[in-house]
Short mmCIF file of C-alpha atoms in Angstrom, two decimals:
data_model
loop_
_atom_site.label_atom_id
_atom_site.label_comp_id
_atom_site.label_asym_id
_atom_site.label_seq_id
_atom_site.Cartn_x
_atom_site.Cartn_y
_atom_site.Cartn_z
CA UNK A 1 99.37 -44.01 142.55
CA UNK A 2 98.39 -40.86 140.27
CA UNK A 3 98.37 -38.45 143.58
CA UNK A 4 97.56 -34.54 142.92
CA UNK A 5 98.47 -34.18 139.09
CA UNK A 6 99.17 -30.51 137.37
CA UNK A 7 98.91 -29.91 133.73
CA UNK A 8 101.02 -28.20 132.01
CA UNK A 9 104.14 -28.19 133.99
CA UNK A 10 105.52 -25.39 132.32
CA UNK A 11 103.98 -22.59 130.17
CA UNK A 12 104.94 -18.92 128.72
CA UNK A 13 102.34 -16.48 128.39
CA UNK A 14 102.24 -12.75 126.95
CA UNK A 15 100.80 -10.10 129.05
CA UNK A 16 96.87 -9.83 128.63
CA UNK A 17 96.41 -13.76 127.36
CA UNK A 18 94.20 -16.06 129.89
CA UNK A 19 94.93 -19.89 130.31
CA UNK A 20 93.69 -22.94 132.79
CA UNK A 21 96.10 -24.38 135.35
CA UNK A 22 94.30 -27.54 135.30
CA UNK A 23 94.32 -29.66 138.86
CA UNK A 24 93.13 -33.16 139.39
CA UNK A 25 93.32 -35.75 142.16
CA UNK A 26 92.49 -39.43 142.38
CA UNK A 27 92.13 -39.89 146.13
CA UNK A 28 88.58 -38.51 146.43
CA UNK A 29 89.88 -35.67 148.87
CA UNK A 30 86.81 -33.61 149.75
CA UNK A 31 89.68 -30.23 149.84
CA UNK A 32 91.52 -28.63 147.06
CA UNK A 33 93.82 -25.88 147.02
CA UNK A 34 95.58 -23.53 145.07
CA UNK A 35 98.73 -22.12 146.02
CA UNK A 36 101.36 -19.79 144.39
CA UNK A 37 104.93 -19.88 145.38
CA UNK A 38 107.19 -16.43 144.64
CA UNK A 39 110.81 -16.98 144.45
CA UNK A 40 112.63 -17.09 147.84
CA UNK A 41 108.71 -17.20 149.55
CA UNK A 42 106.86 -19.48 150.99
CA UNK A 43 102.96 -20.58 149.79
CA UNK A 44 100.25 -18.19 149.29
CA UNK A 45 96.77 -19.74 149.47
CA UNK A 46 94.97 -18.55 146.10
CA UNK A 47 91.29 -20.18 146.39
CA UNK A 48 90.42 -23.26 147.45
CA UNK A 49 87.42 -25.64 147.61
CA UNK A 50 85.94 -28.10 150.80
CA UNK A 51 83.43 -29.62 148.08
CA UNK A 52 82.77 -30.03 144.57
CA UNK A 53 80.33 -26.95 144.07
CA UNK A 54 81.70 -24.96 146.80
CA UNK A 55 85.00 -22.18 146.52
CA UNK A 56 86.13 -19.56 148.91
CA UNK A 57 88.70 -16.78 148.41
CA UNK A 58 92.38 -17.64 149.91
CA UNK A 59 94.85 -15.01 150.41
CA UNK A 60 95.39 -13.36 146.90
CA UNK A 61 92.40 -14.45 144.97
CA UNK A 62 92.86 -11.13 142.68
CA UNK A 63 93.25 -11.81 138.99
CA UNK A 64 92.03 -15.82 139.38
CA UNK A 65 89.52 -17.54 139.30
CA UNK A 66 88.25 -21.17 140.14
CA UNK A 67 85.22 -23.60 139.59
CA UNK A 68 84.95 -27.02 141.23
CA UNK A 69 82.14 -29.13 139.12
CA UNK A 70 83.69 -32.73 140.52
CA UNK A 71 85.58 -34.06 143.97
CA UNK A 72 88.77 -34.47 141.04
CA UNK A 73 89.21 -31.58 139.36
CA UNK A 74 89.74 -27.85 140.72
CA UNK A 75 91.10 -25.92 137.60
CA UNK A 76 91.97 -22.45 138.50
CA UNK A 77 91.63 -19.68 135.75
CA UNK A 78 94.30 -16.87 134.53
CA UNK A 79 91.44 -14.44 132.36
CA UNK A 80 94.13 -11.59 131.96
CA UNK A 81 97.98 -12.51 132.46
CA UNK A 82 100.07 -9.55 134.30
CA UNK A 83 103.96 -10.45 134.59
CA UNK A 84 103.07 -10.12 138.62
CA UNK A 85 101.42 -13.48 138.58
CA UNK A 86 104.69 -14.99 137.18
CA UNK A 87 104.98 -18.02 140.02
CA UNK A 88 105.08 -21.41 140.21
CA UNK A 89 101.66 -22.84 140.93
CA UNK A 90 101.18 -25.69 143.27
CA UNK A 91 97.91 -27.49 143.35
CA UNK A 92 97.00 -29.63 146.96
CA UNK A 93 94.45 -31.86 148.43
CA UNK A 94 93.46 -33.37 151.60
CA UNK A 95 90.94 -35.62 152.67
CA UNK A 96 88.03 -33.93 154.86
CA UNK A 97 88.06 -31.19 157.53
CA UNK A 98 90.53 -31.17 160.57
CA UNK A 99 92.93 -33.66 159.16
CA UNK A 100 95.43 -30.89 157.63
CA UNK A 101 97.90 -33.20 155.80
CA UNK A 102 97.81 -31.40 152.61
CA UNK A 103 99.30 -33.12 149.08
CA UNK A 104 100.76 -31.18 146.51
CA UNK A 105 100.76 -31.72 143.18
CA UNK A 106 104.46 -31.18 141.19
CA UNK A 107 103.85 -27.53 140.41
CA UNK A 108 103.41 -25.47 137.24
CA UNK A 109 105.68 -23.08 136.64
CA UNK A 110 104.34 -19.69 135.35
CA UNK A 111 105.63 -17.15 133.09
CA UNK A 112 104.41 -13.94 131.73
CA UNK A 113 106.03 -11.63 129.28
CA UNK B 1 96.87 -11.61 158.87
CA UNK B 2 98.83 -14.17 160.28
CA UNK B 3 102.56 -14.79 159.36
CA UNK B 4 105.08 -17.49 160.29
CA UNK B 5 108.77 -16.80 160.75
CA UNK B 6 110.75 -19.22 159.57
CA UNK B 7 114.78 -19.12 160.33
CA UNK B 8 117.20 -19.29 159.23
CA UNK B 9 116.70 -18.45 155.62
CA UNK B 10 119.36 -20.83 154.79
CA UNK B 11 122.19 -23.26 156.03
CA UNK B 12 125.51 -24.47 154.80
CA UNK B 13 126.49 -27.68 156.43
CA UNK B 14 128.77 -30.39 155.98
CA UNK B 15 127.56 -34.17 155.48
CA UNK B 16 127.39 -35.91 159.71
CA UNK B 17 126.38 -32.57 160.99
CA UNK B 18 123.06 -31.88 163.04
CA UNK B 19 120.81 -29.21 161.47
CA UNK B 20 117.80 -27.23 163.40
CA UNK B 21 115.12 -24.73 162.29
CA UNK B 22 112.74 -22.81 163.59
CA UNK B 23 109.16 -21.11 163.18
CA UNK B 24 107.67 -18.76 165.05
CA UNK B 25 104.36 -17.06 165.30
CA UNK B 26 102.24 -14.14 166.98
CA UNK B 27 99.10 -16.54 166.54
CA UNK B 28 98.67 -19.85 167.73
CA UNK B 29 98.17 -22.52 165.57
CA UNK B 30 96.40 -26.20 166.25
CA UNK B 31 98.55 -28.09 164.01
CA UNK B 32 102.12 -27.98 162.90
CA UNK B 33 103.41 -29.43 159.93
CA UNK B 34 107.57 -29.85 158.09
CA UNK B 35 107.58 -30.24 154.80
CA UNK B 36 110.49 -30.90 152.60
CA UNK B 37 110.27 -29.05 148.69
CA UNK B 38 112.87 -30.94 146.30
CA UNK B 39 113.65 -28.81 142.90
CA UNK B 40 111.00 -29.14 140.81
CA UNK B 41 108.68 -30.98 142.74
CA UNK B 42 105.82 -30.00 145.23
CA UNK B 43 106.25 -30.09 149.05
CA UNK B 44 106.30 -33.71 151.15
CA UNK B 45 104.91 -33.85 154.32
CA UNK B 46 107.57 -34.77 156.63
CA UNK B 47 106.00 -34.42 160.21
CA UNK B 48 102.68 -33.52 161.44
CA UNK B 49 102.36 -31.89 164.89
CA UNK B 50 98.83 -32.30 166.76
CA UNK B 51 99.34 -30.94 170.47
CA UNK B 52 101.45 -28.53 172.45
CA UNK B 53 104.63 -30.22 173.86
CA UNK B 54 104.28 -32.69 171.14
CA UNK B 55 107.56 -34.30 170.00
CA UNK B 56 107.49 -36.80 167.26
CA UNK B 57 110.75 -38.16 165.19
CA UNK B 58 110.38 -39.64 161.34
CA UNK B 59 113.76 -41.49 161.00
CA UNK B 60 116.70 -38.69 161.93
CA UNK B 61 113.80 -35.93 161.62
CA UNK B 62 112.69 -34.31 164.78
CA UNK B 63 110.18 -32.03 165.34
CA UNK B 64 108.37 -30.58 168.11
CA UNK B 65 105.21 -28.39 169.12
CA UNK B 66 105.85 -25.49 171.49
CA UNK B 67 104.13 -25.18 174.28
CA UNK B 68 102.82 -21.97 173.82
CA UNK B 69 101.56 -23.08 170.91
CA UNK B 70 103.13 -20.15 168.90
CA UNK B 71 106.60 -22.39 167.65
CA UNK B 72 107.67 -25.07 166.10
CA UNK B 73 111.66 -26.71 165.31
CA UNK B 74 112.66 -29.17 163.21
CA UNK B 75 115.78 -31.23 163.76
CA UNK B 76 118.06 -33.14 161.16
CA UNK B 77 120.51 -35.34 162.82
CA UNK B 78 123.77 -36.60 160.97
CA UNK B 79 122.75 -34.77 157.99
CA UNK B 80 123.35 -36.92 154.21
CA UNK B 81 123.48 -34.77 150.81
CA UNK B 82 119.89 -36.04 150.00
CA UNK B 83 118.54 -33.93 152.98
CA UNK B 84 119.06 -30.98 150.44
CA UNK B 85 116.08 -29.01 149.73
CA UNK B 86 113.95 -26.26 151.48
CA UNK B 87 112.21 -27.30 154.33
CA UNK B 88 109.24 -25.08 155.19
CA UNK B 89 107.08 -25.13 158.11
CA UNK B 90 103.49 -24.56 158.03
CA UNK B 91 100.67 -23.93 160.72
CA UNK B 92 96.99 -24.31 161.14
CA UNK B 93 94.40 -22.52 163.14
CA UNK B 94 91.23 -23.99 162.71
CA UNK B 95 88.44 -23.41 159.98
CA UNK B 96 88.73 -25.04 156.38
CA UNK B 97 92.33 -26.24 156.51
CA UNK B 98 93.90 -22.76 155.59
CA UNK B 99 97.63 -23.95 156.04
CA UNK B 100 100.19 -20.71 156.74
CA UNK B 101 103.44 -21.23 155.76
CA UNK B 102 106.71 -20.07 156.38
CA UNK B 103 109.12 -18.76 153.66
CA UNK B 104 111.16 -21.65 154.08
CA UNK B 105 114.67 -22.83 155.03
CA UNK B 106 117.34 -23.71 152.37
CA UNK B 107 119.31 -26.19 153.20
CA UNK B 108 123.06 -27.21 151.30
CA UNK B 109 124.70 -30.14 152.21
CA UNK B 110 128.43 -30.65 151.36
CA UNK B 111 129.84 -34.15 151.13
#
């Protein structure tokens, strides 16, 4: 079972280029999420999605965005890279509203120079 | 906004030993939930929390809902070196599944 898959798991980007974090899950979870993880920190909700057609802001939406055109895919969107959104990246899915068990994708790891 | 404390930050322990961490909140949360982060991979869901005074075991894991609805602890008993990772709690208050989470708990294991 495919799960939550990221793509790319790793990437290096100079300050100023944009990129997709792309995000896609085969379990036909009406939820996506996009979380970034800081060294020593816990998860910051970025945006996130209870539909395909449908995004709110999470807690630091600034400097990303997000579109959700299927129930599979939730890319999220880097338009100008600042060495402050060096992170690793975890995308996460669950099934419908109240049931909270969230799964995470394997991360992509972030870096801007 | 709201904001979980998580202790301690990390733990040293040797291999048979019990481990136990904490989370604590000003809010209350509906849900608790332990996951387990492994390097290089995303979080597991260990054990989901539904009601105050909840206590619900997954193998040697315990964990347990406060009653006040504003803590959470997780127990390892007879800890083995593949319990290594950071464990990180994470609450829920309601609305479109915005999980909070702690910053997480490092735990080292030595054989």
């Amino acid at each position: 079972n495919a799960g939550v898959t990221q793509t790319p798991k790793f990437r290096i980007l100079k300050i100023g280029q944009s990129m997709t974090l792309q995000c896609t899950q085969d379990m036909n979870h009406n939820y996506m999420y996009w979380y970034r993880q800081d060294p020593g920190m816990g998860l910051k909700l970025i945006y996130y999605s209870v539909g395909a057609g449908i995004t709110d802001k999470g807690e630091v939406p600034n400097g990303y965005n997000v579109s959700r055109s299927t129930t599979e895919d939730f890319p999220l969107r880097l338009e100008l890279a600042a060495p402050s959104q060096t992170s690793v990246y975890f995308c996460a899915s669950s099934p419908q509203q109240g049931d909270t068990e969230a799964f995470f994708g394997q991360g992509t790891r972030l870096t801007v120079v | 906004g709201q904001q979980l404390n998580q202790s301690p930050q990390s733990m040293f322990i040797q291999e048979g030993e019990d481990v136990s961490m904490n989370c604590t909140s000003s809010s209350i949360f509906n849900t608790w939930l332990w996951y387990k982060q492994e390097p290089g991979e995303g979080p597991v869901l260990l054990i989901a929390l539904y009601k105050a005074g909840e206590l619900t075991s997954n193998g040697r894991l315990t964990a347990q809902f406060g009653i006040t609805r504003k803590d959470s602890f997780l127990n390892i008993s007879a800890s083995i070196p593949s319990d290594v990772g950071i464990y990180f709690c994470a609450g829920h208050s309601g609305g479109y599944n915005k999980l909070i989470f702690g910053a997480g708990t490092r735990l080292a294991v030595h054989p």
